[in-house]
Tab-separated table of C-alpha atoms in Angstrom:
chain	number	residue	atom	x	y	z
A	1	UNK	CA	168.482	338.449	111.511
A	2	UNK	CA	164.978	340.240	110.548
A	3	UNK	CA	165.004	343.410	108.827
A	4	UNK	CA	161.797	344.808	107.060
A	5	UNK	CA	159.563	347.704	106.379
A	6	UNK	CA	157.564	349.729	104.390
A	7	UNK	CA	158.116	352.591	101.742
A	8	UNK	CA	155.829	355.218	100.250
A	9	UNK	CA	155.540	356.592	96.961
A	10	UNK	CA	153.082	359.129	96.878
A	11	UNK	CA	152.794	360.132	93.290
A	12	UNK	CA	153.649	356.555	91.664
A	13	UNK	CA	151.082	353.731	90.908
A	14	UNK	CA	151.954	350.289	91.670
A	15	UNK	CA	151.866	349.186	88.140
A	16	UNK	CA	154.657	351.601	87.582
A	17	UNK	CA	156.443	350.722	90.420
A	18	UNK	CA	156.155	347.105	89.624
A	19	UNK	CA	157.476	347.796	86.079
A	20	UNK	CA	161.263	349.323	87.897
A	21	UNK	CA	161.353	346.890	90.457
A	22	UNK	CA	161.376	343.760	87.865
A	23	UNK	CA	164.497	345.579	86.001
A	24	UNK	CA	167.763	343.899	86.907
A	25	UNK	CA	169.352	346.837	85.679
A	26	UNK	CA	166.999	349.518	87.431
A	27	UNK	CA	167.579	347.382	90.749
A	28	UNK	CA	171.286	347.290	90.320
A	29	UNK	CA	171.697	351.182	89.773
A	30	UNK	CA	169.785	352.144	93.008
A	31	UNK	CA	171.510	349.613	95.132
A	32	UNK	CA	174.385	350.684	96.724
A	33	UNK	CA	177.766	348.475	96.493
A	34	UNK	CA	175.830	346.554	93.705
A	35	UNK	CA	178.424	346.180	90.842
A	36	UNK	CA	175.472	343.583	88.446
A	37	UNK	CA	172.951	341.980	88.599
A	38	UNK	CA	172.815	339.536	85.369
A	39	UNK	CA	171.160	335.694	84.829
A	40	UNK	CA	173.586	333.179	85.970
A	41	UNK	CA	173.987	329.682	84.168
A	42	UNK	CA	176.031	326.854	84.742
A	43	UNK	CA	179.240	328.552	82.921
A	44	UNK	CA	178.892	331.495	84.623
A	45	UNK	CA	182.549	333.115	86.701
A	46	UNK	CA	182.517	335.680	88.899
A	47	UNK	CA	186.107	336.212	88.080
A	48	UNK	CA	185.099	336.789	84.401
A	49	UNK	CA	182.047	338.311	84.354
A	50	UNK	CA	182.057	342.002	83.079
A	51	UNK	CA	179.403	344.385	83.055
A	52	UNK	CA	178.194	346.589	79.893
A	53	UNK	CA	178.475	349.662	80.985
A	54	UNK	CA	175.679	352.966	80.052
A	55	UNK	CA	172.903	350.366	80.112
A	56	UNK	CA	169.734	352.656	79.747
A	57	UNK	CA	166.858	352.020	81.761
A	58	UNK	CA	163.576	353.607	81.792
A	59	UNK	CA	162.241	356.157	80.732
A	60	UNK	CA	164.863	356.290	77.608
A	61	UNK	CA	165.234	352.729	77.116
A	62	UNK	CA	163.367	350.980	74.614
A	63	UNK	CA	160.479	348.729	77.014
A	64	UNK	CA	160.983	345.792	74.557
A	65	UNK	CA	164.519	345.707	76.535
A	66	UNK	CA	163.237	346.611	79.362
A	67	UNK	CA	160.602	343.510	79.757
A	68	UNK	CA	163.162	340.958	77.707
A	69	UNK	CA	165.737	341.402	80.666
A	70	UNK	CA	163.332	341.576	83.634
A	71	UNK	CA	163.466	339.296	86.011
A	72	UNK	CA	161.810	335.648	85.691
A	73	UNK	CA	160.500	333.180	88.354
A	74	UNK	CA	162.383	330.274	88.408
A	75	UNK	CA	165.928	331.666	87.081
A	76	UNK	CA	169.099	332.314	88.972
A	77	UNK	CA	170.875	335.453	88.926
A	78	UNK	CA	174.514	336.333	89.979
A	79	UNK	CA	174.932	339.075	91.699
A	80	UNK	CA	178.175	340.887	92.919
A	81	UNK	CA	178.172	343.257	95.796
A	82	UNK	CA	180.622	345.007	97.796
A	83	UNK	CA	179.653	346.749	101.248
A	84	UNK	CA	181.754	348.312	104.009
A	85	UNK	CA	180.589	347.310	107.278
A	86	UNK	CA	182.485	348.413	110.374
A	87	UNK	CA	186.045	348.027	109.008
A	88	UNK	CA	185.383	345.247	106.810
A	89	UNK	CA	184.526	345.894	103.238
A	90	UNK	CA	183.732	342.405	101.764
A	91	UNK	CA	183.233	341.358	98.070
A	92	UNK	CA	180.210	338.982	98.213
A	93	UNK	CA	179.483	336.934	95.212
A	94	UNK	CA	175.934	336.378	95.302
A	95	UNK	CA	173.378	333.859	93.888
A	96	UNK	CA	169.786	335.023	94.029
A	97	UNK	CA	166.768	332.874	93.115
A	98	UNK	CA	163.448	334.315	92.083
A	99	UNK	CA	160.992	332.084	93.895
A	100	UNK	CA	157.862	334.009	92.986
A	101	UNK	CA	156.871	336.762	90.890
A	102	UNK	CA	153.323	337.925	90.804
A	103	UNK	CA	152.572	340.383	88.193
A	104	UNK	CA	148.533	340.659	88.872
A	105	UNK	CA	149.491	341.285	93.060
A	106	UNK	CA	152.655	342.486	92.726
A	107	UNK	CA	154.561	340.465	94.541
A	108	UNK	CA	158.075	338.976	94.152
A	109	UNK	CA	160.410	336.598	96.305
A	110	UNK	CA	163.100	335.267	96.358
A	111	UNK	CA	166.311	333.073	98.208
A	112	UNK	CA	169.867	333.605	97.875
A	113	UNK	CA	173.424	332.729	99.199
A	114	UNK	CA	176.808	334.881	98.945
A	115	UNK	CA	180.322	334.630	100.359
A	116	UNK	CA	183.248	336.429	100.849
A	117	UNK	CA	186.589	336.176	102.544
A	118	UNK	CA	185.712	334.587	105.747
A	119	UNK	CA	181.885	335.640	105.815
A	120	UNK	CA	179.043	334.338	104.141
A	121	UNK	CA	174.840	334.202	104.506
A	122	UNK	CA	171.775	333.135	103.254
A	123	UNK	CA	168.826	335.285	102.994
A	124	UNK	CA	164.664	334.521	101.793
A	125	UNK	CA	163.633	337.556	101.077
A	126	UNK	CA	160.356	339.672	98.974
A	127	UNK	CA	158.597	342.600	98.724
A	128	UNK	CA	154.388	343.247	98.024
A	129	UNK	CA	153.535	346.613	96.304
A	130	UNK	CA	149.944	347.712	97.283
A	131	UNK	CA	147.750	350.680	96.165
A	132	UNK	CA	148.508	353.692	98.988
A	133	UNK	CA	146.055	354.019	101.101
A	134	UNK	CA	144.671	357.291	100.425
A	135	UNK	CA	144.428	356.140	96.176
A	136	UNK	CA	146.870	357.697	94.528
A	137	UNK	CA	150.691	355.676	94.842
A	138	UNK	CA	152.100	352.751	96.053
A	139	UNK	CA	153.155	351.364	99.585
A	140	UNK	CA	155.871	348.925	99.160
A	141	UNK	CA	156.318	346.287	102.129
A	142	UNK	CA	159.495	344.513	102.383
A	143	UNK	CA	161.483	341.876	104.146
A	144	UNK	CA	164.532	339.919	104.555
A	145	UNK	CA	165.532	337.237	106.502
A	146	UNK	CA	169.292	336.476	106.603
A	147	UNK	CA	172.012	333.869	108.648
A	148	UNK	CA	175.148	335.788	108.740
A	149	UNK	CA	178.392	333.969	109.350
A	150	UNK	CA	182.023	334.596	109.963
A	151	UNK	CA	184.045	338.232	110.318
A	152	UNK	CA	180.850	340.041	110.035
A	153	UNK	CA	178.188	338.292	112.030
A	154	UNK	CA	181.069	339.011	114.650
A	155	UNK	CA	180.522	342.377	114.554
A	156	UNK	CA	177.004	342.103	115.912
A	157	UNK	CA	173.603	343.502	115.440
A	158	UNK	CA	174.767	347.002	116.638
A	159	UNK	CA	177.282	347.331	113.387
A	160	UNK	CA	175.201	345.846	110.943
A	161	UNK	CA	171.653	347.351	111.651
A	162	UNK	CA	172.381	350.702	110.990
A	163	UNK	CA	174.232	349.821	107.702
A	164	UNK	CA	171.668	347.410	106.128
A	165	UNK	CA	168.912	349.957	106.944
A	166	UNK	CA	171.303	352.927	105.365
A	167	UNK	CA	171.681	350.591	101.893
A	168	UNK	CA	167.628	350.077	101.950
A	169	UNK	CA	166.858	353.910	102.869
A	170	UNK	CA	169.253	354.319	100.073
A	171	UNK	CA	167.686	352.241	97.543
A	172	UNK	CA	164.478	352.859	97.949
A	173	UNK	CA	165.469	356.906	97.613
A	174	UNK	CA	167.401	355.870	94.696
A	175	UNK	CA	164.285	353.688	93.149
A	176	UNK	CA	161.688	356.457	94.147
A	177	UNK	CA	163.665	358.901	91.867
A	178	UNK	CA	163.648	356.629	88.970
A	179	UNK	CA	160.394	355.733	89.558
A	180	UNK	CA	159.172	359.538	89.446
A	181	UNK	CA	161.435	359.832	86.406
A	182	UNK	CA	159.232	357.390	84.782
A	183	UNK	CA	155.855	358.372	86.168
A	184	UNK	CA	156.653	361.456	84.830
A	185	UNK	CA	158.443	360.864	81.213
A	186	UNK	CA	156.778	357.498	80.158
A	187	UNK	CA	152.951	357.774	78.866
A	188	UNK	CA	150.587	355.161	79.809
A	189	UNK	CA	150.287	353.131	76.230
A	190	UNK	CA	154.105	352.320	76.992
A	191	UNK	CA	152.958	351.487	80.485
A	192	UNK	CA	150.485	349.343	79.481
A	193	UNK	CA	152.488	347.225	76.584
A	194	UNK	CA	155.062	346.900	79.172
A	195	UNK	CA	152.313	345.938	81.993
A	196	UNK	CA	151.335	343.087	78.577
A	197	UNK	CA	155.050	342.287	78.466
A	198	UNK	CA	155.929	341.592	81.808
C-alpha cells in the first residue's frame, strides 16, 4: 500500500521545520498512538523499555539536547505504537532505520518493520521539506510505502485508508503547532547553532 502527500506551513521556514522533524521526541508527541521513539541497540526489550516522562522539546528545551538526541543516519530506533483500526487495536513494536538524512536539502528516509499479535509490515518511507512556493514557509512532501500482513491487511484498503490518513492529518496538525510554537518563541541565533548542530 501507497500513501503520500503534501503539507503546508505557511508561516514556518524549512530550516525550522527541519530542526522539529529530526527530534525523536518532537516526532513522538505529535504522533498519535506513539508511546517512544528512542535509539535501539542490541540489548534493547520492548518489554522493559520505559519512557522518561515531561521530556521538553522546543522552544523550552535547551537545543544542545535537542541536536544530541536528534535523529542520525545509519542508527536504529525502537519504536512502540499502538493504533485502533476497525476493531483491532494492535501494539506494534517497531524498528525504524534512518537510511538518509540530508540536512543541506532537507530530506530524510528511512525503512522499518513492526509486529503485533497476528499482524505485522514493513514500510520505506521519507519526507523532502522545500521552500513554499510563494517564499515565505515550507511544503513538506511525504510518502510511505508499506506490506501489511495478517488481522489487519484483512480488513482491507477501505478500513485502513481513512485511519492512516487521520494519524498523518493528525500529526502534521500536531507538528505545525509545535512548529509555530517555535517559529514564534525561538530567535534565530538559537536557530542557527542548532542549524550548526544538526
Amino acid at each position: 500500500m501507497r500513501f503520500d502527500g503534501e503539507f503546508e506551513l505557511e508561516d514556518v521556514p524549512p530550516e525550522k521545520a527541519w530542526i522539529v522533524l529530526s527530534d525523536p521526541i518532537a516526532v513522538r508527541n505529535a504522533l498519535k498512538g506513539c508511546k517512544y521513539i528512542t535509539p535501539k541497540d542490541e540489548d534493547f526489550s520492548f518489554d522493559d523499555y520505559e519512557e522518561a516522562e515531561d521530556i521538553e522539546t522546543l522552544p523550552e528545551a535547551d537545543p544542545d539536547v535537542v541536536a544530541a538526541r536528534a535523529f542520525e543516519e545509519g542508527q536504529e530506533y525502537a519504536a512502540l505504537m499502538q493504533v485502533g483500526v476497525g476493531s483491532v487495536k494492535p501494539r506494534f513494536e517497531t524498528t525504524v532505520t534512518i537510511q538518509e538524512r540530508d540536512s543541506e536539502a532537507f530530506r530524510m528516509t528511512a525503512t522499518g518493520s513492526g509486529s503485533a499479535s497476528g499482524s505485522s509490515f514493513s514500510m520505506d518511507s521519507g519526507m523532502h521539506i522545500h521552500p513554499h512556493d510563494n517564499g515565505e514557509g515550507s511544503r513538506i512532501e511525504w510518502w510511505t510505502e508499506a506490506d501489511i500482513s495478517g488481522r489487519i491487511a484483512q480488513l482491507g484498503s477501505r478500513v485502513i485508508d481513512p485511519v492512516a490518513n487521520k494519524i498523518v492529518g493528525n500529526f502534521f496538525g500536531n507538528i505545525e503547532e509545535q512548529m509555530s510554537e517555535v517559529d514564534e518563541e525561538t530567535d534565530s541565533s538559537v536557530t542557527d547553532r542548532l542549524r550548526g548542530l544538526l
